[in-house]
Amino acid sequence: MEIWINPACSKCRGAVRLLDEEGADYTVRRYLEDVPSPDEIRAVLERLGLEPWDITRTQEADAKELGLKEWPRDEANRDRWVEALAAHPKLIQRPIITADDGTAVVARTEDAVRDALSR
């Protein structure tokens, strides 16, 4: 199990705290420092069953500068979104937990963290 976190994020700290309380075996990836490649982002999206715009923090300053809210959300523009996430990792929703069964969850709630633990 791996969790992508930003240590400054309260949701990330809460998820890590819950993983620790449950005795989970996991690896922390500080994705702002260890930036995921476009291929890694695609793999996580596949595991999540989501599209890149589904995990994009569109209220961030970088998103506004890029004009992401106006970008088309379709297959033809999918790679453009993935590349933007790789170039601007702050835009990636957090935390993301990749579960042992090959799935993943955006673990913003305690229930989502527990869901990842049960997989």
mmCIF file of C-alpha atoms in Angstrom:
data_model
loop_
_atom_site.group_PDB
_atom_site.id
_atom_site.type_symbol
_atom_site.label_atom_id
_atom_site.label_comp_id
_atom_site.label_asym_id
_atom_site.label_seq_id
_atom_site.Cartn_x
_atom_site.Cartn_y
_atom_site.Cartn_z
ATOM 1 C CA MET A 1 0.000 0.000 0.000
ATOM 2 C CA GLU A 2 1.255 3.461 -0.863
ATOM 3 C CA ILE A 3 -0.151 6.848 0.102
ATOM 4 C CA TRP A 4 0.556 10.011 -1.860
ATOM 5 C CA ILE A 5 0.637 12.930 0.557
ATOM 6 C CA ASN A 6 1.458 16.565 1.036
ATOM 7 C CA PRO A 7 2.586 16.796 4.686
ATOM 8 C CA ALA A 8 1.090 20.308 4.922
ATOM 9 C CA CYS A 9 -2.387 18.888 4.194
ATOM 10 C CA SER A 10 -4.596 18.114 7.204
ATOM 11 C CA LYS A 11 -6.493 15.397 5.257
ATOM 12 C CA CYS A 12 -3.155 13.701 4.480
ATOM 13 C CA ARG A 13 -2.002 13.870 8.084
ATOM 14 C CA GLY A 14 -5.340 12.443 9.218
ATOM 15 C CA ALA A 15 -5.109 9.573 6.732
ATOM 16 C CA VAL A 16 -1.560 8.720 7.840
ATOM 17 C CA ARG A 17 -2.624 8.879 11.489
ATOM 18 C CA LEU A 18 -5.486 6.444 10.809
ATOM 19 C CA LEU A 19 -3.206 4.084 8.869
ATOM 20 C CA ASP A 20 -0.809 4.125 11.832
ATOM 21 C CA GLU A 21 -3.621 3.520 14.337
ATOM 22 C CA GLU A 22 -4.743 0.512 12.296
ATOM 23 C CA GLY A 23 -1.198 -0.858 12.060
ATOM 24 C CA ALA A 24 -1.194 -0.710 8.263
ATOM 25 C CA ASP A 25 1.912 -1.548 6.269
ATOM 26 C CA TYR A 26 2.358 1.320 3.822
ATOM 27 C CA THR A 27 4.848 3.547 2.064
ATOM 28 C CA VAL A 28 4.589 7.330 2.064
ATOM 29 C CA ARG A 29 5.191 9.195 -1.169
ATOM 30 C CA ARG A 30 5.568 12.937 -0.815
ATOM 31 C CA TYR A 31 4.360 13.571 -4.315
ATOM 32 C CA LEU A 32 5.395 17.236 -4.396
ATOM 33 C CA GLU A 33 9.011 16.119 -3.937
ATOM 34 C CA ASP A 34 8.841 12.721 -5.651
ATOM 35 C CA VAL A 35 6.670 13.879 -8.546
ATOM 36 C CA PRO A 36 4.764 11.109 -10.335
ATOM 37 C CA SER A 37 5.460 10.715 -14.018
ATOM 38 C CA PRO A 38 2.631 10.939 -16.551
ATOM 39 C CA ASP A 39 2.678 7.124 -16.782
ATOM 40 C CA GLU A 40 2.402 6.785 -12.993
ATOM 41 C CA ILE A 41 -0.529 9.212 -12.989
ATOM 42 C CA ARG A 42 -2.223 7.202 -15.747
ATOM 43 C CA ALA A 43 -1.694 3.991 -13.743
ATOM 44 C CA VAL A 44 -3.209 5.538 -10.607
ATOM 45 C CA LEU A 45 -6.143 6.885 -12.615
ATOM 46 C CA GLU A 46 -6.736 3.368 -13.945
ATOM 47 C CA ARG A 47 -6.661 1.999 -10.399
ATOM 48 C CA LEU A 48 -9.027 4.766 -9.235
ATOM 49 C CA GLY A 49 -11.374 4.304 -12.171
ATOM 50 C CA LEU A 50 -11.319 8.080 -12.652
ATOM 51 C CA GLU A 51 -10.299 10.637 -15.243
ATOM 52 C CA PRO A 52 -7.536 13.199 -14.651
ATOM 53 C CA TRP A 53 -10.016 16.064 -14.261
ATOM 54 C CA ASP A 54 -11.674 14.081 -11.464
ATOM 55 C CA ILE A 55 -8.527 14.335 -9.321
ATOM 56 C CA THR A 56 -7.553 17.887 -10.264
ATOM 57 C CA ARG A 57 -7.661 20.653 -7.681
ATOM 58 C CA THR A 58 -9.166 23.310 -9.929
ATOM 59 C CA GLN A 59 -9.175 26.020 -7.253
ATOM 60 C CA GLU A 60 -5.371 26.104 -6.984
ATOM 61 C CA ALA A 61 -3.557 29.145 -8.371
ATOM 62 C CA ASP A 62 -1.746 26.977 -10.951
ATOM 63 C CA ALA A 63 -5.093 25.678 -12.212
ATOM 64 C CA LYS A 64 -6.425 29.184 -12.601
ATOM 65 C CA GLU A 65 -3.259 30.290 -14.433
ATOM 66 C CA LEU A 66 -3.606 27.353 -16.818
ATOM 67 C CA GLY A 67 -7.325 27.997 -17.299
ATOM 68 C CA LEU A 68 -8.147 24.375 -16.428
ATOM 69 C CA LYS A 69 -11.818 25.058 -15.794
ATOM 70 C CA GLU A 70 -12.181 25.795 -19.514
ATOM 71 C CA TRP A 71 -10.275 22.737 -20.731
ATOM 72 C CA PRO A 72 -12.440 20.105 -22.418
ATOM 73 C CA ARG A 73 -13.027 17.023 -20.298
ATOM 74 C CA ASP A 74 -12.890 14.369 -22.973
ATOM 75 C CA GLU A 75 -10.685 11.566 -24.256
ATOM 76 C CA ALA A 76 -9.031 13.832 -26.829
ATOM 77 C CA ASN A 77 -7.737 16.075 -24.018
ATOM 78 C CA ARG A 78 -6.978 13.384 -21.434
ATOM 79 C CA ASP A 79 -3.211 13.417 -22.035
ATOM 80 C CA ARG A 80 -3.159 17.214 -21.778
ATOM 81 C CA TRP A 81 -4.701 16.907 -18.300
ATOM 82 C CA VAL A 82 -2.268 14.159 -17.266
ATOM 83 C CA GLU A 83 0.709 16.216 -18.437
ATOM 84 C CA ALA A 84 -0.583 19.219 -16.472
ATOM 85 C CA LEU A 85 -0.816 17.108 -13.309
ATOM 86 C CA ALA A 86 2.742 15.845 -13.808
ATOM 87 C CA ALA A 87 4.044 19.361 -14.451
ATOM 88 C CA HIS A 88 2.072 20.865 -11.549
ATOM 89 C CA PRO A 89 1.742 18.140 -8.882
ATOM 90 C CA LYS A 90 0.063 20.591 -6.474
ATOM 91 C CA LEU A 91 -3.000 20.103 -8.661
ATOM 92 C CA ILE A 92 -3.326 16.406 -7.728
ATOM 93 C CA GLN A 93 -6.100 15.714 -5.229
ATOM 94 C CA ARG A 94 -4.770 14.230 -2.021
ATOM 95 C CA PRO A 95 -4.264 11.901 -0.329
ATOM 96 C CA ILE A 96 -4.385 8.980 -2.728
ATOM 97 C CA ILE A 97 -3.964 5.458 -1.387
ATOM 98 C CA THR A 98 -3.083 2.597 -3.703
ATOM 99 C CA ALA A 99 -4.551 -0.499 -2.081
ATOM 100 C CA ASP A 100 -3.039 -3.968 -1.984
ATOM 101 C CA ASP A 101 -5.729 -5.374 -4.302
ATOM 102 C CA GLY A 102 -4.637 -3.150 -7.213
ATOM 103 C CA THR A 103 -7.297 -0.478 -6.704
ATOM 104 C CA ALA A 104 -6.891 3.017 -5.283
ATOM 105 C CA VAL A 105 -8.957 5.604 -3.442
ATOM 106 C CA VAL A 106 -8.862 9.342 -2.934
ATOM 107 C CA ALA A 107 -8.737 9.135 0.851
ATOM 108 C CA ARG A 108 -10.135 12.491 1.952
ATOM 109 C CA THR A 109 -12.417 10.917 4.555
ATOM 110 C CA GLU A 110 -11.936 8.377 7.315
ATOM 111 C CA ASP A 111 -14.386 6.076 5.519
ATOM 112 C CA ALA A 112 -12.272 6.202 2.352
ATOM 113 C CA VAL A 113 -9.123 5.322 4.308
ATOM 114 C CA ARG A 114 -10.929 2.410 5.972
ATOM 115 C CA ASP A 115 -12.180 1.320 2.544
ATOM 116 C CA ALA A 116 -8.581 1.174 1.284
ATOM 117 C CA LEU A 117 -7.562 -0.802 4.359
ATOM 118 C CA SER A 118 -10.261 -3.374 3.723
ATOM 119 C CA ARG A 119 -9.134 -4.105 0.160
#
